[in-house]
Coordinates of C-alpha atoms in Angstrom, one line a residue:
Chain A
M1107 CA 3.6 30.1 -14.7
T1108 CA 2.0 27.8 -17.3
L1109 CA 3.3 27.6 -20.9
V1110 CA 0.5 27.4 -23.4
L1111 CA 1.3 26.1 -26.9
T1112 CA -1.5 26.4 -29.5
L1113 CA -1.2 24.5 -32.7
R1114 CA -2.0 26.7 -35.7
E1115 CA -3.1 24.0 -38.0
I1116 CA -2.9 20.2 -38.3
P1117 CA 0.5 19.4 -40.0
P1118 CA 0.2 17.7 -43.4
V1119 CA 2.5 14.8 -42.2
P1120 CA 3.4 13.8 -38.7
L1121 CA 5.4 16.3 -36.7
E1122 CA 8.0 14.8 -34.3
A1123 CA 8.2 17.2 -31.3
E1124 CA 10.2 15.5 -28.6
G1125 CA 11.0 18.9 -27.2
I1126 CA 7.5 19.3 -25.8
S1127 CA 8.5 18.0 -22.4
P1128 CA 8.8 19.8 -19.0
D1129 CA 12.4 18.6 -18.7
V1130 CA 13.3 20.5 -21.8
L1131 CA 11.0 23.5 -21.6
K1132 CA 11.4 24.5 -17.9
G1133 CA 13.3 27.8 -17.6
L1134 CA 13.4 28.6 -21.3
A1135 CA 12.4 32.0 -22.6
L1136 CA 9.5 32.1 -25.0
E1137 CA 11.8 32.8 -27.9
D1138 CA 13.9 29.7 -27.1
V1139 CA 10.8 27.6 -26.8
L1140 CA 9.7 28.6 -30.3
N1141 CA 13.3 27.9 -31.7
L1142 CA 13.3 24.3 -30.5
E1143 CA 13.7 21.9 -33.3
A1144 CA 10.9 19.6 -34.6
Y1145 CA 10.9 17.3 -37.6
L1146 CA 8.1 17.5 -40.1
G1147 CA 8.7 14.3 -41.9
N1148 CA 12.4 14.4 -42.6
R1149 CA 12.6 18.2 -42.6
R1150 CA 14.1 20.0 -39.7
M1151 CA 11.8 22.8 -38.6
R1152 CA 11.2 25.1 -35.6
L1153 CA 8.4 24.5 -33.0
G1154 CA 7.4 28.1 -33.7
D1155 CA 6.6 27.2 -37.3
F1156 CA 3.6 25.3 -36.0
F1157 CA 2.8 26.6 -32.5
E1158 CA 1.9 29.9 -31.0
A1159 CA 3.3 30.2 -27.5
D1160 CA 2.2 32.1 -24.4
G1161 CA 3.7 32.3 -21.0
E1162 CA 7.2 31.0 -20.3
G1163 CA 9.1 27.8 -20.2
S1164 CA 7.6 25.9 -17.3
E1165 CA 7.0 22.4 -15.8
E1166 CA 3.3 23.1 -16.5
I1167 CA 2.5 22.9 -20.2
V1168 CA -0.9 23.2 -21.9
L1169 CA -1.2 22.2 -25.5
R1170 CA -4.2 23.3 -27.5
G1171 CA -5.5 22.1 -30.8
D1172 CA -5.8 18.8 -32.6
L1173 CA -2.4 17.3 -32.0
S1174 CA -3.2 13.9 -33.5
R1175 CA -0.3 14.2 -35.9
V1176 CA 2.2 15.5 -33.3
K1177 CA 4.4 12.6 -32.1
W1178 CA 6.5 12.0 -29.0
I1179 CA 4.9 14.6 -26.8
G1180 CA 6.4 14.1 -23.3
R1181 CA 9.0 11.6 -24.4
G1182 CA 11.2 10.5 -21.5
M1183 CA 9.8 13.2 -19.2
T1184 CA 10.7 12.9 -15.5
R1185 CA 8.5 15.6 -13.9
G1186 CA 5.9 18.2 -14.4
R1187 CA 2.6 18.1 -16.1
I1188 CA 1.3 18.3 -19.7
V1189 CA -2.3 18.9 -20.4
I1190 CA -3.5 18.4 -24.0
Q1191 CA -6.8 20.1 -24.7
G1192 CA -7.5 18.0 -27.8
N1193 CA -6.2 14.8 -29.3
A1194 CA -2.6 13.5 -29.0
G1195 CA -0.4 11.7 -31.6
M1196 CA 1.6 8.6 -31.4
H1197 CA 4.3 7.8 -28.8
L1198 CA 2.7 10.1 -26.2
G1199 CA 4.8 9.8 -23.0
A1200 CA 7.0 7.0 -24.4
Q1201 CA 9.8 6.1 -22.1
M1202 CA 8.6 8.6 -19.5
R1203 CA 9.8 8.3 -15.9
G1204 CA 7.7 10.7 -13.9
G1205 CA 5.2 13.5 -14.0
E1206 CA 1.8 13.5 -15.5
I1207 CA 0.2 13.7 -18.9
L1208 CA -3.5 14.4 -19.3
V1209 CA -5.3 14.1 -22.7
E1210 CA -8.8 15.5 -22.9
G1211 CA -9.4 14.0 -26.3
N1212 CA -8.2 10.8 -27.9
A1213 CA -4.7 9.5 -28.2
S1214 CA -3.0 7.4 -30.8
D1215 CA -0.8 4.3 -30.7
W1216 CA 2.2 3.5 -28.4
V1217 CA 1.0 5.7 -25.5
G1218 CA 3.5 5.2 -22.6
A1219 CA 5.5 2.7 -24.6
E1220 CA 8.4 1.4 -22.4
M1221 CA 7.5 4.0 -19.7
R1222 CA 9.1 3.5 -16.3
G1223 CA 7.1 5.9 -14.1
G1224 CA 4.5 8.7 -13.9
L1225 CA 0.9 8.9 -14.9
I1226 CA -0.8 9.1 -18.3
R1227 CA -4.5 9.8 -18.3
I1228 CA -6.6 9.7 -21.5
H1229 CA -10.2 10.9 -21.3
G1230 CA -11.1 9.5 -24.7
N1231 CA -10.0 6.5 -26.6
A1232 CA -6.4 5.3 -27.3
G1233 CA -4.8 3.4 -30.1
G1234 CA -2.9 0.1 -29.9
Q1235 CA 0.4 -0.9 -28.2
I1236 CA -0.4 1.0 -25.0
G1237 CA 2.5 0.6 -22.5
A1238 CA 4.1 -1.9 -25.0
A1239 CA 7.6 -2.8 -25.9
Y1240 CA 9.0 -1.4 -29.2
R1241 CA 9.6 -3.9 -31.9
G1242 CA 12.8 -5.8 -31.1
S1243 CA 12.7 -4.7 -27.5
T1244 CA 12.3 -7.3 -24.7
R1245 CA 10.4 -5.3 -22.2
G1246 CA 7.5 -2.9 -22.4
M1247 CA 6.2 -0.7 -19.6
R1248 CA 8.3 -1.1 -16.4
G1249 CA 6.4 1.2 -14.0
G1250 CA 3.9 4.0 -13.8
T1251 CA 0.2 4.1 -14.6
I1252 CA -1.9 4.5 -17.8
L1253 CA -5.6 5.2 -17.5
V1254 CA -7.7 5.2 -20.6
A1255 CA -11.4 6.1 -20.0
G1256 CA -12.4 4.9 -23.4
S1257 CA -11.4 2.0 -25.6
C1258 CA -8.0 0.8 -26.9
R1259 CA -6.9 -1.2 -29.9
N1260 CA -4.6 -4.2 -30.2
E1261 CA -1.6 -5.3 -28.2
V1262 CA -2.2 -3.3 -25.0
G1263 CA 0.5 -4.0 -22.5
M1264 CA 2.6 -6.1 -24.9
R1265 CA 5.7 -7.4 -23.0
M1266 CA 4.8 -5.2 -20.1
R1267 CA 7.0 -5.9 -17.1
R1268 CA 5.5 -3.8 -14.3
G1269 CA 3.0 -1.0 -13.7
L1270 CA -0.8 -0.6 -14.1
I1271 CA -3.0 -0.1 -17.2
Y1272 CA -6.7 0.6 -16.8
V1273 CA -9.0 0.6 -19.8
G1274 CA -12.6 1.8 -19.1
G1275 CA -13.9 0.6 -22.5
R1276 CA -13.0 -2.4 -24.6
C1277 CA -9.6 -3.5 -25.8
G1278 CA -8.7 -5.1 -29.1
D1279 CA -6.9 -8.4 -29.7
F1280 CA -3.7 -9.7 -28.1
T1281 CA -4.1 -7.7 -24.9
G1282 CA -1.2 -8.6 -22.6
L1283 CA 0.7 -10.3 -25.4
E1284 CA 3.9 -11.8 -24.0
M1285 CA 3.2 -10.0 -20.8
I1286 CA 5.9 -10.4 -18.1
G1287 CA 4.4 -8.6 -15.1
G1288 CA 2.2 -5.8 -13.9
T1289 CA -1.5 -5.4 -14.0
I1290 CA -4.1 -4.7 -16.8
V1291 CA -7.6 -3.9 -15.7
L1292 CA -10.3 -4.2 -18.5
C1293 CA -13.7 -2.8 -17.7
G1294 CA -15.2 -3.5 -21.1
G1295 CA -13.6 -6.8 -22.0
A1296 CA -11.2 -7.5 -24.9
G1297 CA -10.9 -9.2 -28.2
I1298 CA -9.4 -12.5 -28.9
R1299 CA -6.1 -14.1 -27.8
S1300 CA -5.8 -12.1 -24.6
G1301 CA -2.6 -13.1 -22.7
A1302 CA -1.1 -15.0 -25.6
W1303 CA 2.4 -16.1 -24.6
M1304 CA 1.9 -14.5 -21.3
R1305 CA 4.8 -15.3 -18.9
G1306 CA 3.6 -13.4 -15.8
G1307 CA 1.5 -10.5 -14.6
T1308 CA -2.2 -10.1 -14.2
I1309 CA -5.1 -9.3 -16.5
V1310 CA -8.3 -8.5 -14.8
S1311 CA -11.5 -8.4 -16.8
F1312 CA -15.0 -7.4 -15.6
Q1313 CA -16.5 -8.9 -18.7
D1314 CA -16.3 -12.4 -20.0
L1315 CA -13.3 -13.1 -22.2
V1316 CA -12.8 -15.6 -25.0
L1317 CA -9.6 -17.3 -23.8
L1318 CA -7.0 -19.4 -25.5
P1319 CA -7.3 -23.1 -24.8
T1320 CA -3.8 -22.8 -23.2
F1321 CA -5.3 -21.0 -20.2
L1322 CA -6.5 -23.4 -17.6
Y1323 CA -9.3 -22.7 -15.2
T1324 CA -7.9 -22.8 -11.7
C1325 CA -10.5 -21.7 -9.2
T1326 CA -13.0 -19.0 -8.4
Y1327 CA -12.2 -16.8 -5.4
R1328 CA -12.1 -13.2 -4.0
P1329 CA -8.6 -12.0 -4.5
T1330 CA -7.7 -9.6 -1.7
F1331 CA -4.9 -7.9 -3.7
L1332 CA -7.5 -6.7 -6.3
R1333 CA -9.1 -4.6 -3.5
L1334 CA -5.8 -2.8 -3.2
V1335 CA -5.7 -2.2 -7.0
F1336 CA -9.3 -1.0 -7.1
N1337 CA -8.8 1.4 -4.2
H1338 CA -5.8 2.8 -6.0
L1339 CA -7.8 3.2 -9.1
R1340 CA -10.5 5.0 -7.2
T1341 CA -8.1 7.4 -5.8
L1342 CA -7.1 8.2 -9.4
G1343 CA -10.7 8.9 -10.2
C1344 CA -11.4 5.8 -12.3
A1345 CA -14.9 4.5 -12.7
L1346 CA -15.4 0.9 -11.4
P1347 CA -18.6 -1.2 -11.4
Q1348 CA -20.6 -1.2 -8.2
G1349 CA -19.9 -4.2 -5.9
I1350 CA -16.7 -5.0 -7.6
D1351 CA -14.8 -5.2 -4.3
D1352 CA -16.8 -8.2 -3.1
A1353 CA -17.0 -9.8 -6.5
R1354 CA -15.7 -13.3 -7.1
F1355 CA -13.2 -13.9 -10.0
A1356 CA -12.5 -17.0 -12.0
L1357 CA -8.7 -17.5 -12.2
Y1358 CA -7.2 -18.8 -15.4
T1359 CA -3.5 -19.7 -15.4
G1360 CA -1.3 -19.5 -18.4
D1361 CA -0.1 -19.3 -21.0
T1362 CA 0.7 -22.9 -20.7
A1363 CA 2.0 -22.9 -24.3
M1364 CA 5.1 -21.1 -22.9
P1365 CA 4.7 -22.4 -20.1
G1366 CA 3.8 -19.2 -18.3
K1367 CA 2.9 -18.1 -14.8
G1368 CA 0.5 -15.4 -15.8
E1369 CA -3.0 -15.1 -14.5
I1370 CA -6.3 -13.9 -16.0
L1371 CA -9.0 -13.0 -13.6
V1372 CA -12.5 -12.9 -15.1
R1373 CA -15.4 -11.6 -13.0
A1374 CA -17.6 -14.5 -12.1
P1375 CA -21.3 -14.2 -12.8
Chain B
M414 CA -1.3 17.4 45.1
Q415 CA -4.7 15.8 45.2
V416 CA -7.2 14.8 42.5
N417 CA -10.7 14.0 43.6
G418 CA -9.3 13.5 47.1
V419 CA -6.7 11.0 45.8
H420 CA -3.1 11.8 46.8
I421 CA -0.7 12.2 43.8
E422 CA 2.8 11.2 45.0
D423 CA 5.7 13.4 44.0
T424 CA 7.4 10.8 41.9
F425 CA 8.0 9.8 38.3
A426 CA 7.6 6.8 35.9
E427 CA 10.8 5.7 34.3
A428 CA 10.5 4.6 30.7
F429 CA 12.8 3.2 28.1
P430 CA 13.5 3.8 24.4
M431 CA 12.1 1.1 22.2
W432 CA 11.1 0.5 18.6
G433 CA 7.5 0.3 17.6
A434 CA 5.4 -0.8 14.7
R435 CA 1.7 -0.5 13.9
V436 CA 0.3 -3.5 12.1
V437 CA -3.1 -3.3 10.4
I438 CA -4.9 -6.6 10.1
T439 CA -7.9 -7.0 7.8
A440 CA -10.2 -9.9 7.3
A441 CA -13.5 -10.7 5.6
T442 CA -15.4 -9.8 8.8
A443 CA -14.5 -7.8 11.8
R444 CA -14.8 -10.9 13.9
W445 CA -12.0 -12.7 12.0
A446 CA -9.8 -9.6 12.2
L447 CA -10.3 -9.5 15.9
V448 CA -9.5 -13.2 16.2
A449 CA -6.2 -12.6 14.4
A450 CA -5.4 -9.5 16.4
R451 CA -6.0 -11.3 19.7
A452 CA -3.8 -14.2 18.6
M453 CA -1.0 -11.9 17.5
T454 CA -1.0 -10.0 20.8
G455 CA -1.1 -13.1 23.0
F456 CA 1.9 -13.7 25.3
A457 CA 3.3 -10.3 24.5
T458 CA 3.2 -8.6 27.9
S459 CA 6.8 -7.9 28.6
V460 CA 10.0 -7.7 26.5
I461 CA 11.7 -9.5 29.4
G462 CA 9.7 -12.7 29.1
C463 CA 8.0 -12.5 25.7
G464 CA 10.6 -10.8 23.4
C465 CA 8.1 -8.0 22.6
E466 CA 5.1 -6.1 24.0
A467 CA 2.0 -5.9 21.9
A468 CA -1.6 -4.9 22.2
I469 CA -4.6 -4.1 20.1
E470 CA -4.8 -0.4 19.5
R471 CA -8.2 0.2 17.8
S472 CA -10.5 -0.8 14.9
V473 CA -9.4 0.9 11.7
P474 CA -12.3 2.6 9.7
H475 CA -10.3 2.9 6.4
T476 CA -8.0 0.0 5.7
P477 CA -5.8 -0.5 2.6
D478 CA -8.1 -3.2 1.1
G479 CA -11.4 -1.6 2.4
R480 CA -12.2 -4.6 4.6
P481 CA -12.8 -4.5 8.4
G482 CA -9.5 -4.0 10.2
I483 CA -7.8 -3.7 13.5
S484 CA -4.5 -2.1 14.3
V485 CA -2.0 -3.7 16.6
L486 CA 1.0 -2.0 18.2
V487 CA 4.2 -4.0 18.7
F488 CA 7.2 -2.9 20.6
A489 CA 10.7 -4.3 21.1
I490 CA 14.0 -3.1 22.4
S491 CA 15.8 -3.1 19.0
R492 CA 14.9 -3.1 15.3
D493 CA 16.2 -6.6 14.9
R494 CA 14.1 -8.0 17.7
L495 CA 11.1 -6.1 16.4
R496 CA 11.6 -7.6 13.0
S497 CA 11.9 -11.0 14.5
A498 CA 8.7 -10.5 16.5
L499 CA 6.7 -9.2 13.6
V500 CA 7.8 -12.1 11.3
D501 CA 7.0 -14.7 14.0
R502 CA 3.7 -13.2 15.1
I503 CA 2.3 -12.3 11.6
G504 CA 3.5 -15.6 10.3
Q505 CA 2.1 -17.7 13.1
A506 CA -1.0 -15.7 14.2
V507 CA -2.2 -13.7 11.2
M508 CA -1.3 -15.7 8.2
T509 CA -2.8 -18.8 9.8
C510 CA -6.1 -17.0 10.5
A511 CA -8.8 -17.3 7.9
T512 CA -9.3 -14.6 5.3
T513 CA -6.7 -12.1 6.8
A514 CA -4.3 -9.7 5.2
C515 CA -1.7 -7.6 6.9
Y516 CA -0.3 -4.1 6.2
S517 CA 2.0 -1.6 7.7
G518 CA 0.1 1.0 9.7
L519 CA 3.1 3.5 9.8
R520 CA 3.8 5.4 6.6
E521 CA 5.6 8.6 7.3
V522 CA 8.7 6.9 8.8
E523 CA 12.3 6.5 7.7
E524 CA 12.9 3.0 8.9
W525 CA 11.3 0.0 7.2
L526 CA 11.8 -3.7 8.1
P527 CA 11.5 -6.6 5.7
V528 CA 8.6 -8.5 7.2
G529 CA 6.5 -9.7 4.2
A530 CA 9.9 -10.2 2.4
A531 CA 10.7 -12.8 5.0
L532 CA 7.3 -14.4 5.1
R533 CA 7.0 -14.9 1.4
Y534 CA 9.2 -18.0 1.5
F535 CA 6.2 -19.8 3.0
G536 CA 4.8 -19.7 -0.6
D537 CA 7.5 -22.1 -1.6
G538 CA 8.2 -20.4 -4.9
F539 CA 4.5 -19.9 -5.8
Q540 CA 4.3 -16.5 -4.1
R541 CA 3.8 -13.4 -6.3
R542 CA 4.7 -9.8 -5.8
K543 CA 2.6 -6.8 -6.7
R544 CA 3.6 -3.2 -6.6
I545 CA 0.6 -1.0 -6.0
E546 CA 0.8 2.8 -5.5
G547 CA 4.5 2.5 -4.8
Q548 CA 4.1 -0.2 -2.1
R549 CA 5.1 -3.8 -2.6
Y550 CA 2.9 -6.6 -1.5
W551 CA 3.4 -10.4 -1.4
R552 CA 0.6 -12.7 -2.3
I553 CA 1.3 -16.0 -0.5
P554 CA -1.0 -18.9 -1.7
V555 CA -2.9 -20.5 1.2
M556 CA -5.8 -22.9 1.4
D557 CA -8.6 -20.3 1.3
G558 CA -7.0 -18.2 -1.5
E559 CA -4.1 -15.9 -0.8
F560 CA -2.5 -14.2 2.2
V561 CA -1.6 -10.6 1.2
V562 CA 1.2 -9.0 3.3
E563 CA 3.1 -5.9 2.7
E564 CA 6.8 -6.4 1.9
H565 CA 8.2 -3.8 4.4
F566 CA 6.7 -2.5 7.6
G567 CA 7.4 1.0 8.9
V568 CA 8.9 1.3 12.3
A569 CA 9.5 4.2 14.6
R570 CA 11.4 5.1 17.8
A571 CA 9.0 4.5 20.7
V572 CA 8.8 4.7 24.4
G573 CA 8.1 1.6 26.6
G574 CA 7.3 1.4 30.2
G575 CA 5.3 4.5 30.9
N576 CA 3.3 3.6 34.1
F577 CA 1.5 4.5 37.2
L578 CA 0.3 2.7 40.2
V579 CA -3.2 2.7 41.6
L580 CA -3.0 2.2 45.4
A581 CA -6.5 1.3 46.7
R582 CA -8.1 0.4 50.0
D583 CA -9.2 -3.0 48.6
E584 CA -9.0 -5.2 45.5
A585 CA -12.5 -4.5 44.2
T586 CA -12.3 -0.7 44.2
G587 CA -8.7 -0.8 43.0
L588 CA -9.7 -3.0 40.1
Q589 CA -12.6 -0.7 39.2
A590 CA -10.2 2.3 39.2
A591 CA -7.5 0.4 37.2
W592 CA -10.0 -0.8 34.6
A593 CA -11.4 2.7 34.2
A594 CA -7.8 4.0 33.9
A595 CA -6.8 1.5 31.3
R596 CA -9.9 2.3 29.3
A597 CA -9.2 6.0 29.4
A598 CA -5.6 5.6 28.5
R599 CA -6.5 3.5 25.4
T600 CA -8.4 6.4 24.0
V601 CA -5.1 8.0 23.0
E602 CA -3.9 7.1 19.5
G603 CA -0.5 5.4 19.4
V604 CA -0.4 3.7 22.7
A605 CA -0.7 0.1 23.7
L606 CA -1.3 -1.4 27.1
P607 CA 0.3 -4.8 26.7
F608 CA -0.7 -6.5 30.0
P609 CA -4.0 -8.5 30.5
G610 CA -6.8 -6.0 30.4
G611 CA -4.2 -3.2 30.5
V612 CA -3.6 -3.9 34.2
V613 CA -0.7 -5.5 36.0
R614 CA -0.9 -7.0 39.4
S615 CA 2.6 -8.5 39.4
G616 CA 4.7 -5.4 39.2
S617 CA 8.4 -6.3 39.2
K618 CA 11.7 -4.9 40.4
V619 CA 15.1 -5.4 38.9
G620 CA 17.0 -8.4 40.1
S621 CA 16.3 -11.1 42.6
R622 CA 17.9 -13.0 45.5
Y623 CA 18.1 -15.8 42.9
R624 CA 21.0 -15.4 40.6
F625 CA 19.2 -16.9 37.6
L626 CA 16.4 -14.4 37.8
T627 CA 16.6 -10.9 36.3
A628 CA 13.3 -9.6 37.7
S629 CA 11.2 -10.5 40.7
T630 CA 8.2 -9.3 42.6
N631 CA 8.1 -5.7 43.6
D632 CA 7.9 -6.5 47.3
R633 CA 7.6 -2.9 48.4
Y634 CA 4.1 -2.8 46.9
C635 CA 2.9 -6.2 48.0
P636 CA 0.4 -5.8 50.9
T637 CA 1.1 -9.2 52.3
L638 CA 4.7 -8.3 52.8
R639 CA 4.0 -5.0 54.7
W640 CA 6.0 -6.2 57.8
R641 CA 8.6 -8.3 56.0
T642 CA 10.0 -5.6 53.7
Q643 CA 10.6 -1.9 53.4
T644 CA 7.0 -1.2 52.3
A645 CA 6.0 1.7 50.1
L646 CA 2.3 1.3 51.1
P647 CA 0.3 3.7 53.2
P648 CA -1.4 1.9 56.2
D649 CA -4.9 1.7 54.6
V650 CA -3.8 0.3 51.2
C651 CA -4.5 -3.4 50.6
A652 CA -4.3 -3.6 46.8
V653 CA -2.1 -2.1 44.1
Y654 CA -2.5 -2.2 40.3
E655 CA -0.1 -0.9 37.8
I656 CA -1.0 0.5 34.4
V657 CA 1.8 0.1 31.9
I658 CA 1.8 2.1 28.7
D659 CA 3.9 1.8 25.6
G660 CA 3.6 4.4 22.9
L661 CA 4.9 5.6 19.6
G662 CA 6.6 8.6 21.2
E663 CA 6.7 10.5 24.5
E664 CA 3.7 12.6 23.9
P665 CA 1.1 9.8 23.5
V666 CA 2.5 8.1 26.6
R667 CA 2.3 11.3 28.6
E668 CA -1.3 12.0 27.4
A669 CA -2.4 8.4 28.1
M670 CA -0.9 8.6 31.6
R671 CA -2.8 11.8 32.2
R672 CA -6.1 10.5 31.1
G673 CA -5.6 7.2 32.9
I674 CA -4.6 8.9 36.2
L675 CA -7.6 11.2 36.1
A676 CA -9.9 8.3 35.5
A677 CA -8.4 6.3 38.3
C678 CA -8.8 9.0 40.9
R679 CA -12.1 7.9 42.5
E680 CA -13.6 6.8 45.7
G681 CA -11.6 4.0 47.4
V682 CA -8.3 4.9 45.8
V683 CA -5.8 6.3 48.4
S684 CA -3.0 7.5 46.1
I685 CA -1.3 7.3 42.7
S686 CA 2.3 6.5 42.5
A687 CA 4.7 5.3 39.7
A688 CA 7.4 2.7 39.3
N689 CA 11.0 3.8 38.7
F690 CA 14.5 2.7 39.3
G691 CA 15.8 5.8 40.9
G692 CA 16.2 7.4 37.5
R693 CA 19.3 5.5 36.7
L694 CA 18.0 3.2 34.0
G695 CA 15.4 4.8 31.8
A696 CA 15.9 7.7 29.4
Y697 CA 12.4 9.0 29.9
H698 CA 11.0 10.4 33.2
F699 CA 7.3 11.1 33.4
R700 CA 6.7 13.2 36.6
L701 CA 3.1 12.6 37.7
R702 CA 2.5 16.1 39.0
E703 CA 3.9 17.7 35.9
I704 CA 1.7 15.6 33.7
L705 CA -1.4 16.5 35.7
A706 CA -0.5 20.2 36.3
G707 CA -2.6 21.5 33.4
S708 CA -5.6 19.3 34.2
L709 CA -6.4 20.2 37.7
S710 CA -9.0 22.5 39.2
Q711 CA -7.9 25.3 41.5
E712 CA -9.2 23.3 44.4
D713 CA -7.1 20.3 43.6
R714 CA -4.0 22.3 43.3

């Protein structure tokens, strides 16, 4: 049975609700669910102070309302599914290891930060630092997949080590900042300084990018491995431009300021 | 028992446990995929002389990278020898072939062998690894771009040496029947016919009068030796062809034998027999009449 949590009203300050996770909620009675702690600013509150609940504790959770001020939903989750019928707040699915999160609206910053597995799907736009490392941390996302149908802001995939990020719209500046590994697919291009201090990994852009001078043009070719990535994205329902499988890509190697072994593949005209 | 007037001998084919792998080769065009598949399956007729047995299985409509692809089956007597054969053959015949990539064609298996993991060193430190959908791939830089190969290839327990003999009045009719039989047998998924054209003319027996030789000509089925050995040939048989079938399990081999034998039973064929070693060596015994039992008309029975 599915657990449905409906937000009564948007909290005046951010609500930290780490308890909204299948790992925590599975098997709990409705009363126990409502008694879970949540922090409104620095005040310790109950989940029931903000949400109405229906059903019972389950691995299937549906959240209703504008949750753009509810932080840490699905933090560290390892299984199950969360569907957010609205917007989601910061740190959605941070450090998650498995399961799936679906956001039907927009999401805020730090989606999937330092995640290790699982799937996060955003139907709308997302903020910055998607799949990134937290400040002071050496590694960002280490596995899993983040799909954003809309656009994102800055520092997407910062210090990302492994995994896949797909952005259907445009990204802000510093995409793949200090990236170590993994793959970022940009359908709508990105702002300036993409791949800055990049040490490894792959950024794929279907639109032209303004690259740092420390990225060196290497060759133009048809990378076979991209077909594997594209096929995987198609199975996840992502929209890709027609004819992309046979497209040629210009390969830029960098960031030579490091020196890095990263690669930026820009679709050739 | 008779099928289309062809006598089915009351005997069995003796087959052996093996390990098998399905390799999917893709390339920019179907032609280049076929070139690589042919190169990879060359000189792979018998584990005795070639280290492995391999053959093209079929063209693959949906490949991991969406390009034209061909699947190849490779069999060897142990996992270690299979790994060695895969590394050698993919490294020398597929990686060297223009535009190719190579993937495991077996997914739902428990045993995986590090094939791409061994081939990656050809990249001399410039190779890159990608993990996509839980699978790991190596991108090895080559002169036309990159050779993509899966890190591990799935392998499964298999059966090698399923067979039957087509005993014909003459070479021409025997060859027509054998060709038709091989073609019919190949329609079964998961089987490979490793010999040239799927047909063997130099069937062998175990041992030899020469100490250095482990296998020698099967003299009982050689028409020119009819009066010099204890022949197994009926008086009107002047040509024998053997169809050897390896498969990813007993059932595919059995079904391929059934289809092959039915296709071989035609005008000019005297009888169908099978090669065995008295049942002492192989773990699998495929009795011809049992295989055909469900396929015969009342008249044939």
